[in-house]
C-alpha positions as semicolon CSV with decimal commas, in nm:
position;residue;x (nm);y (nm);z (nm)
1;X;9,840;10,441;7,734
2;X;10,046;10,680;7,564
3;X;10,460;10,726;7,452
4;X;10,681;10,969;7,563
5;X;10,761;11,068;7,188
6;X;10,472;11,150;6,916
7;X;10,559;10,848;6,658
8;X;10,356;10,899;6,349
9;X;10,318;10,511;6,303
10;X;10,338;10,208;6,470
11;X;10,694;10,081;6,234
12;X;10,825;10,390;6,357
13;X;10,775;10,281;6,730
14;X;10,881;9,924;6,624
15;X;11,221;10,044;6,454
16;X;11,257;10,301;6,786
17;X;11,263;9,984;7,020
18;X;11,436;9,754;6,754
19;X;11,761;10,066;6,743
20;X;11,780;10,053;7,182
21;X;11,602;10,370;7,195
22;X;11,441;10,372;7,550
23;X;11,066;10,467;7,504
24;X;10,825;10,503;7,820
25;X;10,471;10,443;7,797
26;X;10,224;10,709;8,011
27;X;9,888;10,673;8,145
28;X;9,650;10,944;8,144
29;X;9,355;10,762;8,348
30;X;9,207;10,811;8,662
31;X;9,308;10,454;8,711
32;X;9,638;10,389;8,566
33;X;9,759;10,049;8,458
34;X;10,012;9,848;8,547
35;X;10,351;9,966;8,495
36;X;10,452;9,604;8,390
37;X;10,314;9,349;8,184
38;X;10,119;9,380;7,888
39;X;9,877;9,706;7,756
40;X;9,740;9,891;7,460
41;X;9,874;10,179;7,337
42;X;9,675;10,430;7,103
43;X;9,842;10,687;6,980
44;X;9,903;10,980;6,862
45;X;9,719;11,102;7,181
46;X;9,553;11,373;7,006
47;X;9,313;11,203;6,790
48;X;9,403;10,822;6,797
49;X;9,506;10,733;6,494
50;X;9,679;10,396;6,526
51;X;9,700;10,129;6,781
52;X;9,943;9,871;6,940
53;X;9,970;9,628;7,177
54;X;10,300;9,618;7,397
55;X;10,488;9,475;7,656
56;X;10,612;9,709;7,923
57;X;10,854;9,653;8,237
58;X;10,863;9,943;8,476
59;X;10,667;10,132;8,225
60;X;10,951;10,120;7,982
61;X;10,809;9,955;7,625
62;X;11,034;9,670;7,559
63;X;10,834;9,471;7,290
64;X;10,590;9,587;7,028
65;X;10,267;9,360;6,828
């Protein structure tokens, strides 16, 4: 899964959640996941740099590990 923003690291995502910022999470797959529940993000799309495992209701990222 991906964001709707580019964040350049995962404390920026973190501190974008922690302010009330809404951030979606997208899936580019052929199968898509779940738009609830738990999932791994990688990001930035382009070349993967970092990853992060969040919690997601109705595809909106409400918690980040």
């Amino acid at each position: 899964m991906y964001v709707s923003a580019k964040f350049k690291t995962k404390k920026s995502l973190k501190d974008a959640i922690k302010s009330g910022d809404e951030v979606y999470a997208m899936s580019n797959s052929m199968y898509p996941e779940s738009g609830t529940g738990k999932a791994t993000l990688s990001m930035p799309a382009d070349y993967h740099k970092w990853y992060a495992q969040i919690v997601i209701e109705d595809f909106k990222i409400v918690s980040v590990k």
